[in-house]
Amino acid sequence: MKVNHDIHTHTLFSSCCYDPAATVRAFIDRAAGLGHEILGISNHLWDEKVPGASGWYKGQTIDYGFEAKYAIPADTKGVKVLFGTETEYCGMSDNLGMLAETAVRFDYVLIPHTHTHMKNFVIAENDDVKAYRQELIAAIEEKFPQLTHAQAAKMTAALNYNEIRALIGDKPGMIDEWKYLADFCFSSFESLMKNPEFLKMAASVPTLIAHPFWACGVSGVDVKNVFGHLLADKDRLYADFAVCAGLGVGLDVNIGTYLDSSNGFADDLMVAVMRIAKAAGCKFTFGTDTHSVAGLDSIRRGDAISEAIGIEKKDLHAIVC
C-alpha cells in the first residue's frame, strides 16, 4: 500500500525540534511535494489544567501549541491539514497529560506510553539504580563531611540513568534491564487503557497510541533484547491490542521504529508486534515522527512496512481515510 499521509510530525513548536526550517508552512510544502493527501501537525503539549508536568513540558502549553494552528496557511496546496497533538502518559503515576475536555479542541491526539527515556517522570528508575544512587550519596557524605545530605544527593542526581548503570556494571543478581522495560511497556499500555480520562478522550476525539511498545531511548542490540521479552508473550500482546481495538483507539505505525529493512521489513521485530495488533482488529495511521523537514521523506519506507505487516486501506483509522 502506498502511504498517502503522515500525522506524527513535530515542527518548531515542539521543544525537541532541531531544524530551524521546520515551520508549518515548510512541512505543508514538502507534504505536497511528496503527494500526501493528509498531513497532521502533532507537536508535544501538556494541558496546564493537569498537574505534574515535567520541566520540559511546562513551556509547551495548550495556548502555546495553538500557535501552530494559527500558522496553517489558507492555501495548503491540496493537502488536508489536521491539527493534532502528542501529549504524554506517565505510566509510573497513571497521569495523562491532557484532559478529554481539552482534547476535543484537536482533530486527533497521539498518546505515547513508552517514553522510557524520561526517567522518574514516565518510568521509575529500577531498584538497582535507586540503591546505587543511595550508595553514592553515602560515599560522598563520608568523603566530604562538610557537605549536607541534600548537597550530596544533588551531586549524585547530576549523573543520568545510563551513567549510573555503567558504574554498576554487570553483576550477578542484577535486574534484567530489558525485561524491566518490556514489563513496563505492558503495564503502561494496560493502565492507559483503563485510565478514566483516557476512556473519556477515546470516546470523544480520534485517539492514537504513539509508537506502541517501543521503549524509547534503547538502541542497537538492546532493542532486540526488549522485543525478545515482549514477543515471548504474544497472547498478552494480542489481549492488550484487542482491548485497544474495542475502544476504537488507533495505532501509530511510527517509521523510525522499524529498523530491519532486509527482506522488505518482513523480519523486523516491530513488524512482528504490529502483525499481532492487526490480527486483534486494530486500525492504523502512519507517521514519520520527524523533527525536521527532510525527515518527512522517510514516509516512503512506510510503503514496504505496510506490506510487511499486511496493512491495507481497510485497516486504516478513519482519521486518515
PDB file of C-alpha atoms in Angstrom:
ATOM      1  CA  MET A   1       0.000   0.000   0.000  1.00  0.00           C
ATOM      2  CA  LYS A   2       1.279   3.461  -0.831  1.00  0.00           C
ATOM      3  CA  VAL A   3       1.054   5.616   2.277  1.00  0.00           C
ATOM      4  CA  ASN A   4      -0.544   8.975   1.458  1.00  0.00           C
ATOM      5  CA  HIS A   5      -0.435  10.619   4.863  1.00  0.00           C
ATOM      6  CA  ASP A   6       1.844  11.498   7.774  1.00  0.00           C
ATOM      7  CA  ILE A   7       0.189  12.539  11.028  1.00  0.00           C
ATOM      8  CA  HIS A   8       3.054  12.229  13.505  1.00  0.00           C
ATOM      9  CA  THR A   9       5.221  15.303  12.945  1.00  0.00           C
ATOM     10  CA  HIS A  10       6.980  17.916  15.090  1.00  0.00           C
ATOM     11  CA  THR A  11       7.513  21.465  13.902  1.00  0.00           C
ATOM     12  CA  LEU A  12       9.391  24.262  15.635  1.00  0.00           C
ATOM     13  CA  PHE A  13       6.541  24.470  18.137  1.00  0.00           C
ATOM     14  CA  SER A  14       7.899  21.262  19.714  1.00  0.00           C
ATOM     15  CA  SER A  15      10.853  21.866  22.026  1.00  0.00           C
ATOM     16  CA  CYS A  16      12.608  18.777  20.639  1.00  0.00           C
ATOM     17  CA  CYS A  17      12.607  20.058  17.052  1.00  0.00           C
ATOM     18  CA  TYR A  18      16.154  20.670  15.857  1.00  0.00           C
ATOM     19  CA  ASP A  19      15.539  22.040  12.348  1.00  0.00           C
ATOM     20  CA  PRO A  20      15.316  25.852  12.172  1.00  0.00           C
ATOM     21  CA  ALA A  21      13.493  25.480   8.847  1.00  0.00           C
ATOM     22  CA  ALA A  22      10.748  23.272  10.336  1.00  0.00           C
ATOM     23  CA  THR A  23       7.878  25.721  10.032  1.00  0.00           C
ATOM     24  CA  VAL A  24       4.297  24.647   9.489  1.00  0.00           C
ATOM     25  CA  ARG A  25       4.440  26.176   6.009  1.00  0.00           C
ATOM     26  CA  ALA A  26       7.585  24.218   5.128  1.00  0.00           C
ATOM     27  CA  PHE A  27       6.010  20.973   6.312  1.00  0.00           C
ATOM     28  CA  ILE A  28       2.937  21.567   4.164  1.00  0.00           C
ATOM     29  CA  ASP A  29       5.040  22.423   1.117  1.00  0.00           C
ATOM     30  CA  ARG A  30       7.087  19.240   1.479  1.00  0.00           C
ATOM     31  CA  ALA A  31       3.997  17.128   2.128  1.00  0.00           C
ATOM     32  CA  ALA A  32       2.502  18.421  -1.112  1.00  0.00           C
ATOM     33  CA  GLY A  33       5.727  17.556  -2.905  1.00  0.00           C
ATOM     34  CA  LEU A  34       5.544  14.020  -1.551  1.00  0.00           C
ATOM     35  CA  GLY A  35       1.992  13.643  -2.850  1.00  0.00           C
ATOM     36  CA  HIS A  36       0.373  13.445   0.585  1.00  0.00           C
ATOM     37  CA  GLU A  37      -3.366  13.760   0.829  1.00  0.00           C
ATOM     38  CA  ILE A  38      -3.239  14.336   4.594  1.00  0.00           C
ATOM     39  CA  LEU A  39      -0.651  15.938   6.873  1.00  0.00           C
ATOM     40  CA  GLY A  40      -1.061  16.076  10.637  1.00  0.00           C
ATOM     41  CA  ILE A  41       0.765  18.548  12.880  1.00  0.00           C
ATOM     42  CA  SER A  42       1.276  16.889  16.282  1.00  0.00           C
ATOM     43  CA  ASN A  43       3.581  18.936  18.485  1.00  0.00           C
ATOM     44  CA  HIS A  44       4.245  17.919  22.100  1.00  0.00           C
ATOM     45  CA  LEU A  45       1.853  19.585  24.552  1.00  0.00           C
ATOM     46  CA  TRP A  46       0.872  19.285  28.197  1.00  0.00           C
ATOM     47  CA  ASP A  47      -2.501  20.549  29.370  1.00  0.00           C
ATOM     48  CA  GLU A  48      -1.924  23.234  32.002  1.00  0.00           C
ATOM     49  CA  LYS A  49      -5.097  22.030  33.754  1.00  0.00           C
ATOM     50  CA  VAL A  50      -3.261  18.792  34.587  1.00  0.00           C
ATOM     51  CA  PRO A  51      -0.735  18.893  37.457  1.00  0.00           C
ATOM     52  CA  GLY A  52       2.583  17.103  37.261  1.00  0.00           C
ATOM     53  CA  ALA A  53       4.204  18.491  34.094  1.00  0.00           C
ATOM     54  CA  SER A  54       7.952  17.988  33.863  1.00  0.00           C
ATOM     55  CA  GLY A  55      10.220  20.982  33.437  1.00  0.00           C
ATOM     56  CA  TRP A  56      10.493  20.133  29.739  1.00  0.00           C
ATOM     57  CA  TYR A  57       6.730  20.106  29.280  1.00  0.00           C
ATOM     58  CA  LYS A  58       5.836  23.202  31.320  1.00  0.00           C
ATOM     59  CA  GLY A  59       6.525  25.593  28.451  1.00  0.00           C
ATOM     60  CA  GLN A  60       4.574  23.537  25.950  1.00  0.00           C
ATOM     61  CA  THR A  61       1.095  24.600  26.991  1.00  0.00           C
ATOM     62  CA  ILE A  62      -2.134  24.345  25.043  1.00  0.00           C
ATOM     63  CA  ASP A  63      -2.267  28.051  24.232  1.00  0.00           C
ATOM     64  CA  TYR A  64       1.321  27.917  23.017  1.00  0.00           C
ATOM     65  CA  GLY A  65       0.549  24.843  20.917  1.00  0.00           C
ATOM     66  CA  PHE A  66      -2.321  26.566  19.167  1.00  0.00           C
ATOM     67  CA  GLU A  67       0.158  28.979  17.605  1.00  0.00           C
ATOM     68  CA  ALA A  68       0.896  26.122  15.179  1.00  0.00           C
ATOM     69  CA  LYS A  69      -2.771  26.002  14.160  1.00  0.00           C
ATOM     70  CA  TYR A  70      -2.793  29.720  13.507  1.00  0.00           C
ATOM     71  CA  ALA A  71       0.290  29.243  11.311  1.00  0.00           C
ATOM     72  CA  ILE A  72      -1.559  26.935   8.885  1.00  0.00           C
ATOM     73  CA  PRO A  73      -1.870  28.954   5.651  1.00  0.00           C
ATOM     74  CA  ALA A  74      -5.095  29.316   3.698  1.00  0.00           C
ATOM     75  CA  ASP A  75      -3.516  27.646   0.674  1.00  0.00           C
ATOM     76  CA  THR A  76      -2.393  24.151   1.697  1.00  0.00           C
ATOM     77  CA  LYS A  77      -1.620  23.085  -1.881  1.00  0.00           C
ATOM     78  CA  GLY A  78      -4.300  20.412  -1.921  1.00  0.00           C
ATOM     79  CA  VAL A  79      -3.127  18.767   1.289  1.00  0.00           C
ATOM     80  CA  LYS A  80      -5.726  18.261   4.030  1.00  0.00           C
ATOM     81  CA  VAL A  81      -4.017  19.565   7.167  1.00  0.00           C
ATOM     82  CA  LEU A  82      -5.090  18.154  10.518  1.00  0.00           C
ATOM     83  CA  PHE A  83      -4.240  19.904  13.750  1.00  0.00           C
ATOM     84  CA  GLY A  84      -3.358  17.295  16.342  1.00  0.00           C
ATOM     85  CA  THR A  85      -1.031  16.932  19.285  1.00  0.00           C
ATOM     86  CA  GLU A  86       1.198  14.433  21.049  1.00  0.00           C
ATOM     87  CA  THR A  87       0.666  14.648  24.776  1.00  0.00           C
ATOM     88  CA  GLU A  88       2.135  12.323  27.427  1.00  0.00           C
ATOM     89  CA  TYR A  89       1.175   9.345  29.537  1.00  0.00           C
ATOM     90  CA  CYS A  90       3.238   8.729  32.658  1.00  0.00           C
ATOM     91  CA  GLY A  91       2.796   5.047  33.382  1.00  0.00           C
ATOM     92  CA  MET A  92       4.577   5.208  36.723  1.00  0.00           C
ATOM     93  CA  SER A  93       1.908   7.579  38.095  1.00  0.00           C
ATOM     94  CA  ASP A  94      -1.048   6.838  35.791  1.00  0.00           C
ATOM     95  CA  ASN A  95      -1.052  10.518  34.822  1.00  0.00           C
ATOM     96  CA  LEU A  96      -2.352  11.568  31.411  1.00  0.00           C
ATOM     97  CA  GLY A  97      -1.070  14.948  30.252  1.00  0.00           C
ATOM     98  CA  MET A  98      -4.339  16.194  28.782  1.00  0.00           C
ATOM     99  CA  LEU A  99      -7.975  16.306  29.815  1.00  0.00           C
ATOM    100  CA  ALA A 100     -10.645  14.977  27.469  1.00  0.00           C
ATOM    101  CA  GLU A 101     -12.360  18.375  27.534  1.00  0.00           C
ATOM    102  CA  THR A 102      -9.174  19.903  26.125  1.00  0.00           C
ATOM    103  CA  ALA A 103      -8.528  17.101  23.635  1.00  0.00           C
ATOM    104  CA  VAL A 104     -11.739  17.852  21.725  1.00  0.00           C
ATOM    105  CA  ARG A 105     -10.142  21.087  20.525  1.00  0.00           C
ATOM    106  CA  PHE A 106      -7.826  18.984  18.347  1.00  0.00           C
ATOM    107  CA  ASP A 107      -8.515  16.876  15.272  1.00  0.00           C
ATOM    108  CA  TYR A 108      -6.752  13.942  16.950  1.00  0.00           C
ATOM    109  CA  VAL A 109      -4.498  13.128  19.875  1.00  0.00           C
ATOM    110  CA  LEU A 110      -1.385  10.933  19.924  1.00  0.00           C
ATOM    111  CA  ILE A 111      -0.512   9.383  23.279  1.00  0.00           C
ATOM    112  CA  PRO A 112       2.823   7.660  23.908  1.00  0.00           C
ATOM    113  CA  HIS A 113       3.050   5.135  26.726  1.00  0.00           C
ATOM    114  CA  THR A 114       6.740   4.274  26.317  1.00  0.00           C
ATOM    115  CA  HIS A 115       8.827   7.433  26.605  1.00  0.00           C
ATOM    116  CA  THR A 116      11.142   5.351  28.763  1.00  0.00           C
ATOM    117  CA  HIS A 117      13.998   7.831  28.321  1.00  0.00           C
ATOM    118  CA  MET A 118      12.048  10.147  30.666  1.00  0.00           C
ATOM    119  CA  LYS A 119      13.182   8.553  33.921  1.00  0.00           C
ATOM    120  CA  ASN A 120      11.293   9.312  37.130  1.00  0.00           C
ATOM    121  CA  PHE A 121       8.576  11.011  35.079  1.00  0.00           C
ATOM    122  CA  VAL A 122       7.237   8.376  32.699  1.00  0.00           C
ATOM    123  CA  ILE A 123       9.060   5.388  34.200  1.00  0.00           C
ATOM    124  CA  ALA A 124      10.744   4.942  37.567  1.00  0.00           C
ATOM    125  CA  GLU A 125      14.401   4.015  37.744  1.00  0.00           C
ATOM    126  CA  ASN A 126      14.832   0.334  38.501  1.00  0.00           C
ATOM    127  CA  ASP A 127      15.618  -0.643  42.086  1.00  0.00           C
ATOM    128  CA  ASP A 128      19.281  -1.403  41.365  1.00  0.00           C
ATOM    129  CA  VAL A 129      19.863   2.129  40.091  1.00  0.00           C
ATOM    130  CA  LYS A 130      17.938   3.634  43.027  1.00  0.00           C
ATOM    131  CA  ALA A 131      20.015   1.653  45.514  1.00  0.00           C
ATOM    132  CA  TYR A 132      23.311   2.581  43.848  1.00  0.00           C
ATOM    133  CA  ARG A 133      22.403   6.262  43.958  1.00  0.00           C
ATOM    134  CA  GLN A 134      21.982   5.936  47.713  1.00  0.00           C
ATOM    135  CA  GLU A 135      25.384   4.234  47.961  1.00  0.00           C
ATOM    136  CA  LEU A 136      26.963   7.117  46.058  1.00  0.00           C
ATOM    137  CA  ILE A 137      25.309   9.669  48.316  1.00  0.00           C
ATOM    138  CA  ALA A 138      26.648   7.853  51.386  1.00  0.00           C
ATOM    139  CA  ALA A 139      30.134   7.661  49.859  1.00  0.00           C
ATOM    140  CA  ILE A 140      30.148  11.392  49.087  1.00  0.00           C
ATOM    141  CA  GLU A 141      28.981  12.253  52.599  1.00  0.00           C
ATOM    142  CA  GLU A 142      31.744  10.107  54.078  1.00  0.00           C
ATOM    143  CA  LYS A 143      34.416  11.614  51.859  1.00  0.00           C
ATOM    144  CA  PHE A 144      33.192  15.192  52.230  1.00  0.00           C
ATOM    145  CA  PRO A 145      31.561  15.574  55.675  1.00  0.00           C
ATOM    146  CA  GLN A 146      31.268  19.313  55.153  1.00  0.00           C
ATOM    147  CA  LEU A 147      28.509  18.674  52.579  1.00  0.00           C
ATOM    148  CA  THR A 148      24.885  18.305  53.609  1.00  0.00           C
ATOM    149  CA  HIS A 149      22.832  15.294  52.613  1.00  0.00           C
ATOM    150  CA  ALA A 150      20.896  17.469  50.161  1.00  0.00           C
ATOM    151  CA  GLN A 151      24.125  18.621  48.503  1.00  0.00           C
ATOM    152  CA  ALA A 152      25.428  15.066  48.182  1.00  0.00           C
ATOM    153  CA  ALA A 153      22.092  13.998  46.696  1.00  0.00           C
ATOM    154  CA  LYS A 154      22.240  16.885  44.224  1.00  0.00           C
ATOM    155  CA  MET A 155      25.706  15.828  43.096  1.00  0.00           C
ATOM    156  CA  THR A 156      24.529  12.260  42.574  1.00  0.00           C
ATOM    157  CA  ALA A 157      21.433  13.422  40.699  1.00  0.00           C
ATOM    158  CA  ALA A 158      23.745  15.027  38.131  1.00  0.00           C
ATOM    159  CA  LEU A 159      24.540  11.506  36.888  1.00  0.00           C
ATOM    160  CA  ASN A 160      21.926  10.288  34.436  1.00  0.00           C
ATOM    161  CA  TYR A 161      20.410   6.832  34.442  1.00  0.00           C
ATOM    162  CA  ASN A 162      22.763   5.330  31.855  1.00  0.00           C
ATOM    163  CA  GLU A 163      25.800   6.689  33.663  1.00  0.00           C
ATOM    164  CA  ILE A 164      24.671   5.042  36.898  1.00  0.00           C
ATOM    165  CA  ARG A 165      24.072   1.751  35.093  1.00  0.00           C
ATOM    166  CA  ALA A 166      27.572   1.912  33.643  1.00  0.00           C
ATOM    167  CA  LEU A 167      29.041   2.454  37.107  1.00  0.00           C
ATOM    168  CA  ILE A 168      27.158  -0.543  38.478  1.00  0.00           C
ATOM    169  CA  GLY A 169      28.323  -2.795  35.662  1.00  0.00           C
ATOM    170  CA  ASP A 170      27.162  -6.377  35.246  1.00  0.00           C
ATOM    171  CA  LYS A 171      26.897  -8.257  38.490  1.00  0.00           C
ATOM    172  CA  PRO A 172      25.128 -11.489  39.425  1.00  0.00           C
ATOM    173  CA  GLY A 173      21.578 -10.958  40.600  1.00  0.00           C
ATOM    174  CA  MET A 174      21.131  -7.602  38.889  1.00  0.00           C
ATOM    175  CA  ILE A 175      17.751  -6.665  37.471  1.00  0.00           C
ATOM    176  CA  ASP A 176      17.333  -7.561  33.793  1.00  0.00           C
ATOM    177  CA  GLU A 177      17.047  -4.043  32.357  1.00  0.00           C
ATOM    178  CA  TRP A 178      15.450  -5.239  29.133  1.00  0.00           C
ATOM    179  CA  LYS A 179      12.791  -7.290  30.893  1.00  0.00           C
ATOM    180  CA  TYR A 180      12.189  -4.309  33.192  1.00  0.00           C
ATOM    181  CA  LEU A 181      11.478  -2.140  30.132  1.00  0.00           C
ATOM    182  CA  ALA A 182       9.340  -4.786  28.435  1.00  0.00           C
ATOM    183  CA  ASP A 183       7.301  -5.286  31.605  1.00  0.00           C
ATOM    184  CA  PHE A 184       6.784  -1.519  31.781  1.00  0.00           C
ATOM    185  CA  CYS A 185       5.649  -1.419  28.149  1.00  0.00           C
ATOM    186  CA  PHE A 186       2.983  -3.977  29.010  1.00  0.00           C
ATOM    187  CA  SER A 187       1.895  -2.416  32.294  1.00  0.00           C
ATOM    188  CA  SER A 188       1.815   1.158  30.980  1.00  0.00           C
ATOM    189  CA  PHE A 189      -0.267   0.139  27.955  1.00  0.00           C
ATOM    190  CA  GLU A 190      -2.698  -1.777  30.144  1.00  0.00           C
ATOM    191  CA  SER A 191      -3.058   1.004  32.712  1.00  0.00           C
ATOM    192  CA  LEU A 192      -3.571   3.564  29.941  1.00  0.00           C
ATOM    193  CA  MET A 193      -6.425   1.504  28.518  1.00  0.00           C
ATOM    194  CA  LYS A 194      -8.137   1.733  31.939  1.00  0.00           C
ATOM    195  CA  ASN A 195      -7.340   5.377  32.705  1.00  0.00           C
ATOM    196  CA  PRO A 196     -10.682   7.202  33.218  1.00  0.00           C
ATOM    197  CA  GLU A 197      -9.591  10.374  31.410  1.00  0.00           C
ATOM    198  CA  PHE A 198      -8.223   8.325  28.519  1.00  0.00           C
ATOM    199  CA  LEU A 199     -11.524   6.475  28.200  1.00  0.00           C
ATOM    200  CA  LYS A 200     -13.400   9.774  28.011  1.00  0.00           C
ATOM    201  CA  MET A 201     -10.904  11.048  25.451  1.00  0.00           C
ATOM    202  CA  ALA A 202     -11.156   7.943  23.270  1.00  0.00           C
ATOM    203  CA  ALA A 203     -14.938   8.330  23.227  1.00  0.00           C
ATOM    204  CA  SER A 204     -14.835  11.978  22.153  1.00  0.00           C
ATOM    205  CA  VAL A 205     -11.873  12.547  19.800  1.00  0.00           C
ATOM    206  CA  PRO A 206      -9.798  10.324  17.448  1.00  0.00           C
ATOM    207  CA  THR A 207      -7.158   8.901  19.760  1.00  0.00           C
ATOM    208  CA  LEU A 208      -3.992   7.088  18.700  1.00  0.00           C
ATOM    209  CA  ILE A 209      -1.176   5.347  20.579  1.00  0.00           C
ATOM    210  CA  ALA A 210       2.200   6.724  19.526  1.00  0.00           C
ATOM    211  CA  HIS A 211       4.905   4.134  18.770  1.00  0.00           C
ATOM    212  CA  PRO A 212       3.192   1.371  20.812  1.00  0.00           C
ATOM    213  CA  PHE A 213       5.510  -0.940  22.780  1.00  0.00           C
ATOM    214  CA  TRP A 214       8.634   0.859  21.557  1.00  0.00           C
ATOM    215  CA  ALA A 215      10.926   1.555  24.512  1.00  0.00           C
ATOM    216  CA  CYS A 216      12.320   4.977  23.622  1.00  0.00           C
ATOM    217  CA  GLY A 217      15.990   5.580  24.315  1.00  0.00           C
ATOM    218  CA  VAL A 218      17.016   1.982  23.617  1.00  0.00           C
ATOM    219  CA  SER A 219      19.130   1.226  20.569  1.00  0.00           C
ATOM    220  CA  GLY A 220      21.220  -1.410  18.847  1.00  0.00           C
ATOM    221  CA  VAL A 221      21.205  -4.955  20.129  1.00  0.00           C
ATOM    222  CA  ASP A 222      19.302  -3.830  23.230  1.00  0.00           C
ATOM    223  CA  VAL A 223      16.209  -3.223  21.084  1.00  0.00           C
ATOM    224  CA  LYS A 224      16.256  -6.927  20.239  1.00  0.00           C
ATOM    225  CA  ASN A 225      16.571  -7.799  23.914  1.00  0.00           C
ATOM    226  CA  VAL A 226      13.460  -5.793  24.814  1.00  0.00           C
ATOM    227  CA  PHE A 227      11.478  -7.214  21.893  1.00  0.00           C
ATOM    228  CA  GLY A 228      12.580 -10.706  22.879  1.00  0.00           C
ATOM    229  CA  HIS A 229      10.709 -10.295  26.169  1.00  0.00           C
ATOM    230  CA  LEU A 230       7.675  -8.695  24.508  1.00  0.00           C
ATOM    231  CA  LEU A 231       7.301 -11.341  21.821  1.00  0.00           C
ATOM    232  CA  ALA A 232       7.745 -14.112  24.379  1.00  0.00           C
ATOM    233  CA  ASP A 233       4.182 -13.282  25.488  1.00  0.00           C
ATOM    234  CA  LYS A 234       2.244 -12.950  22.246  1.00  0.00           C
ATOM    235  CA  ASP A 235      -1.019 -13.857  23.958  1.00  0.00           C
ATOM    236  CA  ARG A 236      -0.670 -10.850  26.262  1.00  0.00           C
ATOM    237  CA  LEU A 237       0.119  -8.604  23.294  1.00  0.00           C
ATOM    238  CA  TYR A 238      -2.950  -9.873  21.469  1.00  0.00           C
ATOM    239  CA  ALA A 239      -5.169  -9.342  24.509  1.00  0.00           C
ATOM    240  CA  ASP A 240      -3.868  -5.798  25.009  1.00  0.00           C
ATOM    241  CA  PHE A 241      -4.377  -4.905  21.362  1.00  0.00           C
ATOM    242  CA  ALA A 242      -7.869  -6.392  21.406  1.00  0.00           C
ATOM    243  CA  VAL A 243      -8.818  -4.002  24.218  1.00  0.00           C
ATOM    244  CA  CYS A 244      -7.361  -1.115  22.218  1.00  0.00           C
ATOM    245  CA  ALA A 245      -9.323  -2.130  19.122  1.00  0.00           C
ATOM    246  CA  GLY A 246     -12.503  -2.422  21.157  1.00  0.00           C
ATOM    247  CA  LEU A 247     -12.113   1.185  22.287  1.00  0.00           C
ATOM    248  CA  GLY A 248     -11.658   2.368  18.698  1.00  0.00           C
ATOM    249  CA  VAL A 249      -8.165   3.603  19.524  1.00  0.00           C
ATOM    250  CA  GLY A 250      -5.714   3.524  16.620  1.00  0.00           C
ATOM    251  CA  LEU A 251      -2.020   2.657  16.494  1.00  0.00           C
ATOM    252  CA  ASP A 252       0.766   4.829  15.108  1.00  0.00           C
ATOM    253  CA  VAL A 253       2.944   2.967  12.601  1.00  0.00           C
ATOM    254  CA  ASN A 254       5.977   5.019  13.520  1.00  0.00           C
ATOM    255  CA  ILE A 255       8.503   4.820  10.683  1.00  0.00           C
ATOM    256  CA  GLY A 256      11.583   5.282  12.867  1.00  0.00           C
ATOM    257  CA  THR A 257      10.823   2.198  14.962  1.00  0.00           C
ATOM    258  CA  TYR A 258      11.258  -0.225  12.051  1.00  0.00           C
ATOM    259  CA  LEU A 259      14.964  -0.986  11.832  1.00  0.00           C
ATOM    260  CA  ASP A 260      15.431  -4.158   9.793  1.00  0.00           C
ATOM    261  CA  SER A 261      14.717  -3.271   6.166  1.00  0.00           C
ATOM    262  CA  SER A 262      16.221  -6.504   4.830  1.00  0.00           C
ATOM    263  CA  ASN A 263      13.720  -8.841   3.215  1.00  0.00           C
ATOM    264  CA  GLY A 264      11.276  -5.975   2.829  1.00  0.00           C
ATOM    265  CA  PHE A 265      10.975  -5.488   6.618  1.00  0.00           C
ATOM    266  CA  ALA A 266       9.474  -8.985   6.873  1.00  0.00           C
ATOM    267  CA  ASP A 267      11.839  -9.925   9.708  1.00  0.00           C
ATOM    268  CA  ASP A 268      11.607  -6.653  11.615  1.00  0.00           C
ATOM    269  CA  LEU A 269      10.638  -7.078  15.262  1.00  0.00           C
ATOM    270  CA  MET A 270       8.173  -4.173  15.337  1.00  0.00           C
ATOM    271  CA  VAL A 271       6.502  -5.680  12.278  1.00  0.00           C
ATOM    272  CA  ALA A 272       6.028  -8.870  14.290  1.00  0.00           C
ATOM    273  CA  VAL A 273       4.339  -6.867  17.061  1.00  0.00           C
ATOM    274  CA  MET A 274       2.078  -4.991  14.661  1.00  0.00           C
ATOM    275  CA  ARG A 275       1.004  -8.167  12.889  1.00  0.00           C
ATOM    276  CA  ILE A 276      -0.411  -9.236  16.235  1.00  0.00           C
ATOM    277  CA  ALA A 277      -2.165  -5.871  16.507  1.00  0.00           C
ATOM    278  CA  LYS A 278      -3.698  -6.331  13.064  1.00  0.00           C
ATOM    279  CA  ALA A 279      -4.910  -9.816  13.983  1.00  0.00           C
ATOM    280  CA  ALA A 280      -6.528  -8.286  17.083  1.00  0.00           C
ATOM    281  CA  GLY A 281      -8.515  -5.864  14.909  1.00  0.00           C
ATOM    282  CA  CYS A 282      -6.576  -2.640  15.426  1.00  0.00           C
ATOM    283  CA  LYS A 283      -6.665   0.254  12.971  1.00  0.00           C
ATOM    284  CA  PHE A 284      -3.548   2.170  11.943  1.00  0.00           C
ATOM    285  CA  THR A 285      -2.124   5.521  10.955  1.00  0.00           C
ATOM    286  CA  PHE A 286       1.368   6.239   9.643  1.00  0.00           C
ATOM    287  CA  GLY A 287       3.806   8.854  10.865  1.00  0.00           C
ATOM    288  CA  THR A 288       7.461   9.738  10.451  1.00  0.00           C
ATOM    289  CA  ASP A 289       7.744  11.305  13.930  1.00  0.00           C
ATOM    290  CA  THR A 290      10.013  13.738  12.142  1.00  0.00           C
ATOM    291  CA  HIS A 291      11.630  16.710  13.836  1.00  0.00           C
ATOM    292  CA  SER A 292      12.872  18.163  10.551  1.00  0.00           C
ATOM    293  CA  VAL A 293      11.560  18.972   7.081  1.00  0.00           C
ATOM    294  CA  ALA A 294      13.904  16.420   5.483  1.00  0.00           C
ATOM    295  CA  GLY A 295      12.582  13.722   7.800  1.00  0.00           C
ATOM    296  CA  LEU A 296       9.191  13.850   6.092  1.00  0.00           C
ATOM    297  CA  ASP A 297      10.740  11.958   3.180  1.00  0.00           C
ATOM    298  CA  SER A 298      11.152   8.821   5.285  1.00  0.00           C
ATOM    299  CA  ILE A 299       7.411   8.156   4.896  1.00  0.00           C
ATOM    300  CA  ARG A 300       8.217   6.216   1.734  1.00  0.00           C
ATOM    301  CA  ARG A 301       9.625   3.464   3.945  1.00  0.00           C
ATOM    302  CA  GLY A 302       6.066   3.096   5.120  1.00  0.00           C
ATOM    303  CA  ASP A 303       5.023   1.537   1.817  1.00  0.00           C
ATOM    304  CA  ALA A 304       7.167  -1.541   2.413  1.00  0.00           C
ATOM    305  CA  ILE A 305       6.343  -1.577   6.132  1.00  0.00           C
ATOM    306  CA  SER A 306       2.619  -1.632   5.383  1.00  0.00           C
ATOM    307  CA  GLU A 307       3.137  -4.596   3.054  1.00  0.00           C
ATOM    308  CA  ALA A 308       5.199  -6.459   5.637  1.00  0.00           C
ATOM    309  CA  ILE A 309       2.543  -6.001   8.327  1.00  0.00           C
ATOM    310  CA  GLY A 310      -0.280  -6.671   5.896  1.00  0.00           C
ATOM    311  CA  ILE A 311      -1.986  -3.306   6.300  1.00  0.00           C
ATOM    312  CA  GLU A 312      -4.491  -2.453   3.581  1.00  0.00           C
ATOM    313  CA  LYS A 313      -6.654   0.637   3.180  1.00  0.00           C
ATOM    314  CA  LYS A 314      -9.449  -1.085   5.109  1.00  0.00           C
ATOM    315  CA  ASP A 315      -7.095  -1.335   8.097  1.00  0.00           C
ATOM    316  CA  LEU A 316      -6.519   2.424   8.311  1.00  0.00           C
ATOM    317  CA  HIS A 317      -8.052   4.517  11.075  1.00  0.00           C
ATOM    318  CA  ALA A 318     -10.944   6.727   9.977  1.00  0.00           C
ATOM    319  CA  ILE A 319      -8.924   9.892  10.682  1.00  0.00           C
ATOM    320  CA  VAL A 320      -6.743   9.216   7.607  1.00  0.00           C
ATOM    321  CA  CYS A 321      -9.407   7.822   5.298  1.00  0.00           C
TER     322      CYS A 321
END
